[in-house]
Amino acid sequence: MTDRKVSQTLSLASKGLMDDCCKLIAGGDFEMIIYGLSTCPLCQRARKDLQAAGKKVSFRDVRSDPLSEEELTSLVAEFGDRLVDRTTNDYRALNDWIKNSEAEVQISSKPKVMARPVIRDGDTFHLGWDETVQNTLLEP
């Protein structure tokens, strides 16, 4: 196992992502995962751009396949309150109790309020599809 794989394995294990850990140890290819909504234009563009660059990408619609408590906790630890998009009508429609709750509660109750896309590349997470994220992920 290479030093990079050992580092990724330890990082994934510390984040509680044991299935990915086992896959990496078994020598499987580790593909990028985009977490978002199938109807989100930015998520669609990110997926298309990554695939055009030859990256192995899978997509997970968080509305039809909600994040587990473990996954959500990991993402909130990574991004904090930035993980909730407070500019959407869906966020504004939340009741006051949920708006004043933690990000995990907000996203669990209404997955559409999650800022997107969230892209996992190995043990690294990226939020959004701005120029910085594109330059990082699309480089050869």
mmCIF file of N, CA and C in Angstrom:
data_model
loop_
_atom_site.group_PDB
_atom_site.id
_atom_site.type_symbol
_atom_site.label_atom_id
_atom_site.label_comp_id
_atom_site.label_asym_id
_atom_site.label_seq_id
_atom_site.Cartn_x
_atom_site.Cartn_y
_atom_site.Cartn_z
ATOM 1 N N MET A 1 0.854 -1.173 0.000
ATOM 2 C CA MET A 1 0.000 0.000 0.000
ATOM 3 C C MET A 1 0.899 1.236 0.000
ATOM 4 N N THR A 2 0.598 2.198 -0.858
ATOM 5 C CA THR A 2 1.407 3.401 -0.965
ATOM 6 C C THR A 2 1.158 4.316 0.229
ATOM 7 N N ASP A 3 2.086 5.260 0.428
ATOM 8 C CA ASP A 3 1.924 6.223 1.517
ATOM 9 C C ASP A 3 0.638 7.025 1.359
ATOM 10 N N ARG A 4 0.301 7.354 0.101
ATOM 11 C CA ARG A 4 -0.930 8.123 -0.157
ATOM 12 C C ARG A 4 -2.157 7.318 0.260
ATOM 13 N N LYS A 5 -2.163 6.009 -0.064
ATOM 14 C CA LYS A 5 -3.308 5.176 0.312
ATOM 15 C C LYS A 5 -3.401 5.022 1.828
ATOM 16 N N VAL A 6 -2.258 4.898 2.493
ATOM 17 C CA VAL A 6 -2.260 4.794 3.952
ATOM 18 C C VAL A 6 -2.843 6.069 4.550
ATOM 19 N N SER A 7 -2.408 7.212 4.031
ATOM 20 C CA SER A 7 -2.905 8.498 4.513
ATOM 21 C C SER A 7 -4.407 8.629 4.277
ATOM 22 N N GLN A 8 -4.869 8.258 3.081
ATOM 23 C CA GLN A 8 -6.299 8.327 2.773
ATOM 24 C C GLN A 8 -7.094 7.388 3.675
ATOM 25 N N THR A 9 -6.574 6.181 3.889
ATOM 26 C CA THR A 9 -7.264 5.199 4.722
ATOM 27 C C THR A 9 -7.429 5.717 6.142
ATOM 28 N N LEU A 10 -6.360 6.269 6.714
ATOM 29 C CA LEU A 10 -6.433 6.806 8.071
ATOM 30 C C LEU A 10 -7.404 7.976 8.150
ATOM 31 N N SER A 11 -7.378 8.828 7.143
ATOM 32 C CA SER A 11 -8.277 9.978 7.123
ATOM 33 C C SER A 11 -9.736 9.533 7.029
ATOM 34 N N LEU A 12 -10.019 8.584 6.146
ATOM 35 C CA LEU A 12 -11.389 8.085 5.998
ATOM 36 C C LEU A 12 -11.858 7.407 7.278
ATOM 37 N N ALA A 13 -10.978 6.643 7.909
ATOM 38 C CA ALA A 13 -11.338 5.955 9.147
ATOM 39 C C ALA A 13 -11.653 6.966 10.245
ATOM 40 N N SER A 14 -10.859 8.045 10.321
ATOM 41 C CA SER A 14 -11.092 9.052 11.355
ATOM 42 C C SER A 14 -12.410 9.786 11.139
ATOM 43 N N LYS A 15 -12.883 9.831 9.892
ATOM 44 C CA LYS A 15 -14.159 10.484 9.594
ATOM 45 C C LYS A 15 -15.324 9.504 9.681
ATOM 46 N N GLY A 16 -15.039 8.241 10.003
ATOM 47 C CA GLY A 16 -16.099 7.252 10.155
ATOM 48 C C GLY A 16 -16.597 6.677 8.848
ATOM 49 N N LEU A 17 -15.838 6.820 7.783
ATOM 50 C CA LEU A 17 -16.267 6.334 6.468
ATOM 51 C C LEU A 17 -15.613 4.978 6.192
ATOM 52 N N MET A 18 -16.024 3.973 6.952
ATOM 53 C CA MET A 18 -15.366 2.670 6.921
ATOM 54 C C MET A 18 -15.553 1.916 5.606
ATOM 55 N N ASP A 19 -16.703 2.047 4.944
ATOM 56 C CA ASP A 19 -16.900 1.357 3.663
ATOM 57 C C ASP A 19 -15.867 1.818 2.646
ATOM 58 N N ASP A 20 -15.629 3.128 2.609
ATOM 59 C CA ASP A 20 -14.641 3.670 1.686
ATOM 60 C C ASP A 20 -13.240 3.220 2.073
ATOM 61 N N CYS A 21 -13.011 3.112 3.367
ATOM 62 C CA CYS A 21 -11.726 2.646 3.881
ATOM 63 C C CYS A 21 -11.432 1.234 3.371
ATOM 64 N N CYS A 22 -12.406 0.359 3.488
ATOM 65 C CA CYS A 22 -12.240 -1.029 3.057
ATOM 66 C C CYS A 22 -12.019 -1.108 1.551
ATOM 67 N N LYS A 23 -12.732 -0.304 0.802
ATOM 68 C CA LYS A 23 -12.578 -0.292 -0.652
ATOM 69 C C LYS A 23 -11.164 0.136 -1.035
ATOM 70 N N LEU A 24 -10.654 1.148 -0.348
ATOM 71 C CA LEU A 24 -9.320 1.651 -0.644
ATOM 72 C C LEU A 24 -8.261 0.610 -0.300
ATOM 73 N N ILE A 25 -8.419 -0.056 0.839
ATOM 74 C CA ILE A 25 -7.461 -1.083 1.245
ATOM 75 C C ILE A 25 -7.477 -2.248 0.264
ATOM 76 N N ALA A 26 -8.668 -2.584 -0.233
ATOM 77 C CA ALA A 26 -8.799 -3.696 -1.178
ATOM 78 C C ALA A 26 -8.219 -3.364 -2.549
ATOM 79 N N GLY A 27 -7.795 -2.134 -2.725
ATOM 80 C CA GLY A 27 -7.159 -1.763 -3.986
ATOM 81 C C GLY A 27 -8.110 -1.251 -5.033
ATOM 82 N N GLY A 28 -9.345 -1.005 -4.649
ATOM 83 C CA GLY A 28 -10.315 -0.490 -5.612
ATOM 84 C C GLY A 28 -10.006 0.939 -6.007
ATOM 85 N N ASP A 29 -10.450 1.306 -7.182
ATOM 86 C CA ASP A 29 -10.291 2.684 -7.609
ATOM 87 C C ASP A 29 -11.210 3.552 -6.767
ATOM 88 N N PHE A 30 -10.695 4.686 -6.377
ATOM 89 C CA PHE A 30 -11.488 5.596 -5.567
ATOM 90 C C PHE A 30 -12.006 6.690 -6.465
ATOM 91 N N GLU A 31 -13.299 6.727 -6.653
ATOM 92 C CA GLU A 31 -13.875 7.713 -7.551
ATOM 93 C C GLU A 31 -14.378 8.914 -6.762
ATOM 94 N N MET A 32 -14.490 10.022 -7.469
ATOM 95 C CA MET A 32 -15.073 11.214 -6.867
ATOM 96 C C MET A 32 -16.569 10.985 -6.704
ATOM 97 N N ILE A 33 -17.113 11.570 -5.660
ATOM 98 C CA ILE A 33 -18.552 11.501 -5.446
ATOM 99 C C ILE A 33 -19.074 12.927 -5.345
ATOM 100 N N ILE A 34 -20.100 13.205 -6.129
ATOM 101 C CA ILE A 34 -20.767 14.503 -6.060
ATOM 102 C C ILE A 34 -22.065 14.303 -5.291
ATOM 103 N N TYR A 35 -22.218 15.058 -4.208
ATOM 104 C CA TYR A 35 -23.453 15.051 -3.428
ATOM 105 C C TYR A 35 -24.235 16.299 -3.826
ATOM 106 N N GLY A 36 -25.471 16.117 -4.242
ATOM 107 C CA GLY A 36 -26.275 17.265 -4.654
ATOM 108 C C GLY A 36 -27.677 16.837 -5.012
ATOM 109 N N LEU A 37 -28.285 17.595 -5.917
ATOM 110 C CA LEU A 37 -29.628 17.290 -6.405
ATOM 111 C C LEU A 37 -29.547 17.030 -7.896
ATOM 112 N N SER A 38 -30.292 16.045 -8.362
ATOM 113 C CA SER A 38 -30.243 15.709 -9.790
ATOM 114 C C SER A 38 -30.746 16.856 -10.656
ATOM 115 N N THR A 39 -31.542 17.739 -10.084
ATOM 116 C CA THR A 39 -32.087 18.869 -10.838
ATOM 117 C C THR A 39 -31.243 20.138 -10.728
ATOM 118 N N CYS A 40 -30.151 20.089 -9.990
ATOM 119 C CA CYS A 40 -29.304 21.265 -9.765
ATOM 120 C C CYS A 40 -28.371 21.485 -10.963
ATOM 121 N N PRO A 41 -28.500 22.616 -11.662
ATOM 122 C CA PRO A 41 -27.652 22.876 -12.832
ATOM 123 C C PRO A 41 -26.156 22.908 -12.506
ATOM 124 N N LEU A 42 -25.805 23.429 -11.337
ATOM 125 C CA LEU A 42 -24.395 23.496 -10.957
ATOM 126 C C LEU A 42 -23.829 22.097 -10.710
ATOM 127 N N CYS A 43 -24.627 21.225 -10.109
ATOM 128 C CA CYS A 43 -24.209 19.835 -9.893
ATOM 129 C C CYS A 43 -24.028 19.124 -11.234
ATOM 130 N N GLN A 44 -24.958 19.358 -12.146
ATOM 131 C CA GLN A 44 -24.876 18.741 -13.475
ATOM 132 C C GLN A 44 -23.636 19.222 -14.221
ATOM 133 N N ARG A 45 -23.343 20.521 -14.116
ATOM 134 C CA ARG A 45 -22.175 21.066 -14.808
ATOM 135 C C ARG A 45 -20.877 20.509 -14.218
ATOM 136 N N ALA A 46 -20.815 20.416 -12.880
ATOM 137 C CA ALA A 46 -19.625 19.868 -12.231
ATOM 138 C C ALA A 46 -19.387 18.430 -12.689
ATOM 139 N N ARG A 47 -20.445 17.646 -12.705
ATOM 140 C CA ARG A 47 -20.330 16.243 -13.132
ATOM 141 C C ARG A 47 -19.850 16.149 -14.582
ATOM 142 N N LYS A 48 -20.450 16.940 -15.451
ATOM 143 C CA LYS A 48 -20.091 16.936 -16.869
ATOM 144 C C LYS A 48 -18.630 17.353 -17.066
ATOM 145 N N ASP A 49 -18.207 18.417 -16.387
ATOM 146 C CA ASP A 49 -16.829 18.904 -16.515
ATOM 147 C C ASP A 49 -15.820 17.873 -16.007
ATOM 148 N N LEU A 50 -16.127 17.248 -14.874
ATOM 149 C CA LEU A 50 -15.214 16.249 -14.311
ATOM 150 C C LEU A 50 -15.110 15.026 -15.220
ATOM 151 N N GLN A 51 -16.237 14.572 -15.741
ATOM 152 C CA GLN A 51 -16.213 13.418 -16.648
ATOM 153 C C GLN A 51 -15.476 13.757 -17.938
ATOM 154 N N ALA A 52 -15.650 14.972 -18.447
ATOM 155 C CA ALA A 52 -14.953 15.396 -19.663
ATOM 156 C C ALA A 52 -13.442 15.445 -19.439
ATOM 157 N N ALA A 53 -13.035 15.679 -18.187
ATOM 158 C CA ALA A 53 -11.612 15.712 -17.851
ATOM 159 C C ALA A 53 -11.067 14.308 -17.583
ATOM 160 N N GLY A 54 -11.912 13.289 -17.760
ATOM 161 C CA GLY A 54 -11.471 11.909 -17.586
ATOM 162 C C GLY A 54 -11.518 11.406 -16.156
ATOM 163 N N LYS A 55 -12.181 12.125 -15.279
ATOM 164 C CA LYS A 55 -12.286 11.712 -13.876
ATOM 165 C C LYS A 55 -13.411 10.693 -13.727
ATOM 166 N N LYS A 56 -13.220 9.765 -12.809
ATOM 167 C CA LYS A 56 -14.242 8.774 -12.493
ATOM 168 C C LYS A 56 -15.153 9.395 -11.430
ATOM 169 N N VAL A 57 -16.420 9.609 -11.792
ATOM 170 C CA VAL A 57 -17.338 10.357 -10.932
ATOM 171 C C VAL A 57 -18.646 9.596 -10.747
ATOM 172 N N SER A 58 -19.136 9.578 -9.515
ATOM 173 C CA SER A 58 -20.489 9.077 -9.284
ATOM 174 C C SER A 58 -21.292 10.213 -8.661
ATOM 175 N N PHE A 59 -22.602 10.114 -8.772
ATOM 176 C CA PHE A 59 -23.476 11.174 -8.288
ATOM 177 C C PHE A 59 -24.449 10.609 -7.270
ATOM 178 N N ARG A 60 -24.676 11.359 -6.227
ATOM 179 C CA ARG A 60 -25.642 10.941 -5.206
ATOM 180 C C ARG A 60 -26.632 12.069 -4.961
ATOM 181 N N ASP A 61 -27.876 11.804 -5.276
ATOM 182 C CA ASP A 61 -28.947 12.773 -5.048
ATOM 183 C C ASP A 61 -29.347 12.681 -3.578
ATOM 184 N N VAL A 62 -29.082 13.748 -2.822
ATOM 185 C CA VAL A 62 -29.323 13.715 -1.377
ATOM 186 C C VAL A 62 -30.805 13.789 -1.021
ATOM 187 N N ARG A 63 -31.629 14.063 -2.012
ATOM 188 C CA ARG A 63 -33.075 14.075 -1.761
ATOM 189 C C ARG A 63 -33.621 12.648 -1.819
ATOM 190 N N SER A 64 -33.217 11.883 -2.829
ATOM 191 C CA SER A 64 -33.719 10.510 -2.959
ATOM 192 C C SER A 64 -32.897 9.513 -2.148
ATOM 193 N N ASP A 65 -31.653 9.849 -1.842
ATOM 194 C CA ASP A 65 -30.771 8.994 -1.044
ATOM 195 C C ASP A 65 -30.118 9.866 0.034
ATOM 196 N N PRO A 66 -30.869 10.178 1.107
ATOM 197 C CA PRO A 66 -30.383 11.121 2.121
ATOM 198 C C PRO A 66 -29.065 10.694 2.760
ATOM 199 N N LEU A 67 -28.334 11.695 3.205
ATOM 200 C CA LEU A 67 -27.073 11.441 3.892
ATOM 201 C C LEU A 67 -27.348 10.772 5.233
ATOM 202 N N SER A 68 -26.466 9.849 5.605
ATOM 203 C CA SER A 68 -26.587 9.225 6.925
ATOM 204 C C SER A 68 -26.176 10.253 7.978
ATOM 205 N N GLU A 69 -26.497 9.980 9.209
ATOM 206 C CA GLU A 69 -26.116 10.875 10.305
ATOM 207 C C GLU A 69 -24.597 11.030 10.350
ATOM 208 N N GLU A 70 -23.899 9.926 10.122
ATOM 209 C CA GLU A 70 -22.434 9.918 10.119
ATOM 210 C C GLU A 70 -21.877 10.810 9.002
ATOM 211 N N GLU A 71 -22.434 10.663 7.807
ATOM 212 C CA GLU A 71 -21.978 11.461 6.665
ATOM 213 C C GLU A 71 -22.262 12.941 6.880
ATOM 214 N N LEU A 72 -23.442 13.242 7.370
ATOM 215 C CA LEU A 72 -23.827 14.624 7.599
ATOM 216 C C LEU A 72 -22.942 15.273 8.661
ATOM 217 N N THR A 73 -22.664 14.547 9.719
ATOM 218 C CA THR A 73 -21.786 15.054 10.772
ATOM 219 C C THR A 73 -20.403 15.345 10.217
ATOM 220 N N SER A 74 -19.914 14.456 9.365
ATOM 221 C CA SER A 74 -18.605 14.640 8.744
ATOM 222 C C SER A 74 -18.573 15.893 7.869
ATOM 223 N N LEU A 75 -19.621 16.106 7.081
ATOM 224 C CA LEU A 75 -19.675 17.286 6.209
ATOM 225 C C LEU A 75 -19.813 18.575 7.012
ATOM 226 N N VAL A 76 -20.607 18.552 8.070
ATOM 227 C CA VAL A 76 -20.757 19.743 8.906
ATOM 228 C C VAL A 76 -19.440 20.050 9.615
ATOM 229 N N ALA A 77 -18.714 19.015 10.029
ATOM 230 C CA ALA A 77 -17.405 19.241 10.644
ATOM 231 C C ALA A 77 -16.452 19.899 9.648
ATOM 232 N N GLU A 78 -16.573 19.533 8.391
ATOM 233 C CA GLU A 78 -15.704 20.077 7.339
ATOM 234 C C GLU A 78 -16.075 21.514 6.965
ATOM 235 N N PHE A 79 -17.372 21.794 6.803
ATOM 236 C CA PHE A 79 -17.801 23.085 6.259
ATOM 237 C C PHE A 79 -18.559 23.983 7.234
ATOM 238 N N GLY A 80 -19.004 23.440 8.355
ATOM 239 C CA GLY A 80 -19.755 24.249 9.312
ATOM 240 C C GLY A 80 -21.063 24.751 8.731
ATOM 241 N N ASP A 81 -21.425 25.968 9.094
ATOM 242 C CA ASP A 81 -22.693 26.549 8.640
ATOM 243 C C ASP A 81 -22.712 26.862 7.151
ATOM 244 N N ARG A 82 -21.554 26.877 6.506
ATOM 245 C CA ARG A 82 -21.518 27.115 5.055
ATOM 246 C C ARG A 82 -22.245 26.016 4.290
ATOM 247 N N LEU A 83 -22.471 24.871 4.938
ATOM 248 C CA LEU A 83 -23.144 23.754 4.282
ATOM 249 C C LEU A 83 -24.635 24.028 4.057
ATOM 250 N N VAL A 84 -25.173 25.030 4.743
ATOM 251 C CA VAL A 84 -26.584 25.387 4.578
ATOM 252 C C VAL A 84 -26.673 26.636 3.705
ATOM 253 N N ASP A 85 -27.449 26.535 2.632
ATOM 254 C CA ASP A 85 -27.662 27.665 1.727
ATOM 255 C C ASP A 85 -28.875 28.454 2.216
ATOM 256 N N ARG A 86 -28.595 29.561 2.885
ATOM 257 C CA ARG A 86 -29.658 30.365 3.490
ATOM 258 C C ARG A 86 -30.334 31.324 2.507
ATOM 259 N N THR A 87 -29.920 31.301 1.248
ATOM 260 C CA THR A 87 -30.494 32.222 0.259
ATOM 261 C C THR A 87 -31.686 31.629 -0.489
ATOM 262 N N THR A 88 -31.984 30.371 -0.254
ATOM 263 C CA THR A 88 -33.033 29.703 -1.033
ATOM 264 C C THR A 88 -34.424 29.903 -0.434
ATOM 265 N N ASN A 89 -35.415 29.763 -1.277
ATOM 266 C CA ASN A 89 -36.806 29.809 -0.806
ATOM 267 C C ASN A 89 -37.093 28.655 0.144
ATOM 268 N N ASP A 90 -36.450 27.512 -0.102
ATOM 269 C CA ASP A 90 -36.658 26.351 0.775
ATOM 270 C C ASP A 90 -36.186 26.649 2.192
ATOM 271 N N TYR A 91 -35.069 27.367 2.323
ATOM 272 C CA TYR A 91 -34.589 27.730 3.659
ATOM 273 C C TYR A 91 -35.563 28.707 4.316
ATOM 274 N N ARG A 92 -35.997 29.700 3.558
ATOM 275 C CA ARG A 92 -36.916 30.700 4.105
ATOM 276 C C ARG A 92 -38.236 30.069 4.545
ATOM 277 N N ALA A 93 -38.614 28.960 3.921
ATOM 278 C CA ALA A 93 -39.873 28.286 4.255
ATOM 279 C C ALA A 93 -39.771 27.432 5.524
ATOM 280 N N LEU A 94 -38.547 27.200 6.021
ATOM 281 C CA LEU A 94 -38.393 26.408 7.247
ATOM 282 C C LEU A 94 -39.002 27.159 8.426
ATOM 283 N N ASN A 95 -39.528 26.406 9.391
ATOM 284 C CA ASN A 95 -40.063 27.082 10.575
ATOM 285 C C ASN A 95 -38.906 27.613 11.428
ATOM 286 N N ASP A 96 -39.212 28.539 12.317
ATOM 287 C CA ASP A 96 -38.177 29.210 13.109
ATOM 288 C C ASP A 96 -37.376 28.242 13.968
ATOM 289 N N TRP A 97 -38.041 27.209 14.496
ATOM 290 C CA TRP A 97 -37.329 26.254 15.340
ATOM 291 C C TRP A 97 -36.221 25.572 14.538
ATOM 292 N N ILE A 98 -36.535 25.146 13.314
ATOM 293 C CA ILE A 98 -35.531 24.471 12.485
ATOM 294 C C ILE A 98 -34.457 25.461 12.042
ATOM 295 N N LYS A 99 -34.838 26.683 11.703
ATOM 296 C CA LYS A 99 -33.849 27.693 11.300
ATOM 297 C C LYS A 99 -32.835 27.960 12.404
ATOM 298 N N ASN A 100 -33.276 27.869 13.656
ATOM 299 C CA ASN A 100 -32.387 28.121 14.787
ATOM 300 C C ASN A 100 -31.677 26.861 15.268
ATOM 301 N N SER A 101 -31.904 25.750 14.590
ATOM 302 C CA SER A 101 -31.258 24.482 14.942
ATOM 303 C C SER A 101 -29.906 24.373 14.246
ATOM 304 N N GLU A 102 -29.200 23.311 14.559
ATOM 305 C CA GLU A 102 -27.905 23.047 13.932
ATOM 306 C C GLU A 102 -28.083 22.693 12.458
ATOM 307 N N ALA A 103 -27.008 22.806 11.706
ATOM 308 C CA ALA A 103 -27.025 22.522 10.266
ATOM 309 C C ALA A 103 -27.511 21.100 9.983
ATOM 310 N N GLU A 104 -27.127 20.138 10.826
ATOM 311 C CA GLU A 104 -27.551 18.749 10.613
ATOM 312 C C GLU A 104 -29.069 18.629 10.609
ATOM 313 N N VAL A 105 -29.719 19.323 11.533
ATOM 314 C CA VAL A 105 -31.178 19.268 11.643
ATOM 315 C C VAL A 105 -31.817 19.914 10.420
ATOM 316 N N GLN A 106 -31.270 21.044 9.995
ATOM 317 C CA GLN A 106 -31.822 21.754 8.841
ATOM 318 C C GLN A 106 -31.742 20.898 7.580
ATOM 319 N N ILE A 107 -30.582 20.293 7.344
ATOM 320 C CA ILE A 107 -30.394 19.487 6.134
ATOM 321 C C ILE A 107 -31.181 18.181 6.217
ATOM 322 N N SER A 108 -31.251 17.583 7.396
ATOM 323 C CA SER A 108 -32.035 16.349 7.557
ATOM 324 C C SER A 108 -33.510 16.590 7.283
ATOM 325 N N SER A 109 -34.009 17.733 7.725
ATOM 326 C CA SER A 109 -35.435 18.004 7.536
ATOM 327 C C SER A 109 -35.759 18.464 6.120
ATOM 328 N N LYS A 110 -34.808 19.095 5.444
ATOM 329 C CA LYS A 110 -35.046 19.599 4.086
ATOM 330 C C LYS A 110 -33.719 19.542 3.314
ATOM 331 N N PRO A 111 -33.410 18.399 2.676
ATOM 332 C CA PRO A 111 -32.123 18.235 1.984
ATOM 333 C C PRO A 111 -31.825 19.307 0.933
ATOM 334 N N LYS A 112 -32.865 19.943 0.395
ATOM 335 C CA LYS A 112 -32.639 20.966 -0.630
ATOM 336 C C LYS A 112 -31.916 22.200 -0.097
ATOM 337 N N VAL A 113 -31.838 22.378 1.224
ATOM 338 C CA VAL A 113 -31.141 23.549 1.762
ATOM 339 C C VAL A 113 -29.632 23.339 1.846
ATOM 340 N N MET A 114 -29.162 22.139 1.518
ATOM 341 C CA MET A 114 -27.717 21.891 1.526
ATOM 342 C C MET A 114 -27.065 22.654 0.376
ATOM 343 N N ALA A 115 -26.001 23.388 0.683
ATOM 344 C CA ALA A 115 -25.233 24.058 -0.365
ATOM 345 C C ALA A 115 -24.632 22.976 -1.247
ATOM 346 N N ARG A 116 -24.558 23.240 -2.532
ATOM 347 C CA ARG A 116 -24.111 22.195 -3.441
ATOM 348 C C ARG A 116 -23.385 22.771 -4.640
ATOM 349 N N PRO A 117 -22.650 21.941 -5.304
ATOM 350 C CA PRO A 117 -22.394 20.536 -4.986
ATOM 351 C C PRO A 117 -21.332 20.392 -3.898
ATOM 352 N N VAL A 118 -21.393 19.277 -3.195
ATOM 353 C CA VAL A 118 -20.308 18.858 -2.317
ATOM 354 C C VAL A 118 -19.607 17.743 -3.077
ATOM 355 N N ILE A 119 -18.309 17.892 -3.257
ATOM 356 C CA ILE A 119 -17.547 16.917 -4.039
ATOM 357 C C ILE A 119 -16.492 16.294 -3.140
ATOM 358 N N ARG A 120 -16.515 14.968 -3.072
ATOM 359 C CA ARG A 120 -15.492 14.250 -2.305
ATOM 360 C C ARG A 120 -14.504 13.637 -3.277
ATOM 361 N N ASP A 121 -13.256 13.993 -3.101
ATOM 362 C CA ASP A 121 -12.164 13.451 -3.903
ATOM 363 C C ASP A 121 -11.214 12.749 -2.943
ATOM 364 N N GLY A 122 -11.394 11.447 -2.787
ATOM 365 C CA GLY A 122 -10.587 10.713 -1.815
ATOM 366 C C GLY A 122 -10.981 11.138 -0.415
ATOM 367 N N ASP A 123 -10.031 11.712 0.310
ATOM 368 C CA ASP A 123 -10.321 12.156 1.672
ATOM 369 C C ASP A 123 -10.508 13.667 1.757
ATOM 370 N N THR A 124 -10.621 14.326 0.613
ATOM 371 C CA THR A 124 -10.779 15.775 0.568
ATOM 372 C C THR A 124 -12.185 16.134 0.095
ATOM 373 N N PHE A 125 -12.780 17.108 0.758
ATOM 374 C CA PHE A 125 -14.104 17.582 0.388
ATOM 375 C C PHE A 125 -14.009 18.990 -0.180
ATOM 376 N N HIS A 126 -14.853 19.282 -1.164
ATOM 377 C CA HIS A 126 -14.935 20.612 -1.768
ATOM 378 C C HIS A 126 -16.395 21.028 -1.789
ATOM 379 N N LEU A 127 -16.645 22.314 -1.565
ATOM 380 C CA LEU A 127 -18.007 22.840 -1.571
ATOM 381 C C LEU A 127 -18.147 23.853 -2.694
ATOM 382 N N GLY A 128 -19.113 23.619 -3.573
ATOM 383 C CA GLY A 128 -19.359 24.530 -4.684
ATOM 384 C C GLY A 128 -18.611 24.120 -5.937
ATOM 385 N N TRP A 129 -18.777 24.913 -6.977
ATOM 386 C CA TRP A 129 -18.109 24.651 -8.251
ATOM 387 C C TRP A 129 -17.567 25.968 -8.794
ATOM 388 N N ASP A 130 -16.817 26.667 -7.940
ATOM 389 C CA ASP A 130 -16.226 27.930 -8.354
ATOM 390 C C ASP A 130 -14.874 27.681 -9.019
ATOM 391 N N GLU A 131 -14.215 28.746 -9.415
ATOM 392 C CA GLU A 131 -12.959 28.627 -10.154
ATOM 393 C C GLU A 131 -11.879 27.900 -9.348
ATOM 394 N N THR A 132 -11.818 28.152 -8.058
ATOM 395 C CA THR A 132 -10.814 27.502 -7.209
ATOM 396 C C THR A 132 -11.012 25.992 -7.182
ATOM 397 N N VAL A 133 -12.254 25.562 -6.980
ATOM 398 C CA VAL A 133 -12.557 24.123 -6.950
ATOM 399 C C VAL A 133 -12.285 23.507 -8.319
ATOM 400 N N GLN A 134 -12.681 24.190 -9.378
ATOM 401 C CA GLN A 134 -12.450 23.682 -10.733
ATOM 402 C C GLN A 134 -10.960 23.513 -11.005
ATOM 403 N N ASN A 135 -10.167 24.516 -10.647
ATOM 404 C CA ASN A 135 -8.722 24.430 -10.880
ATOM 405 C C ASN A 135 -8.101 23.276 -10.102
ATOM 406 N N THR A 136 -8.584 23.058 -8.889
ATOM 407 C CA THR A 136 -8.058 21.975 -8.057
ATOM 408 C C THR A 136 -8.413 20.604 -8.624
ATOM 409 N N LEU A 137 -9.659 20.423 -9.013
ATOM 410 C CA LEU A 137 -10.128 19.097 -9.416
ATOM 411 C C LEU A 137 -9.907 18.768 -10.888
ATOM 412 N N LEU A 138 -9.783 19.771 -11.726
ATOM 413 C CA LEU A 138 -9.636 19.506 -13.157
ATOM 414 C C LEU A 138 -8.184 19.455 -13.612
ATOM 415 N N GLU A 139 -7.260 19.764 -12.703
ATOM 416 C CA GLU A 139 -5.854 19.696 -13.100
ATOM 417 C C GLU A 139 -5.461 18.247 -13.362
ATOM 418 N N PRO A 140 -4.562 18.040 -14.337
ATOM 419 C CA PRO A 140 -4.186 16.656 -14.708
ATOM 420 C C PRO A 140 -3.463 15.906 -13.614
#
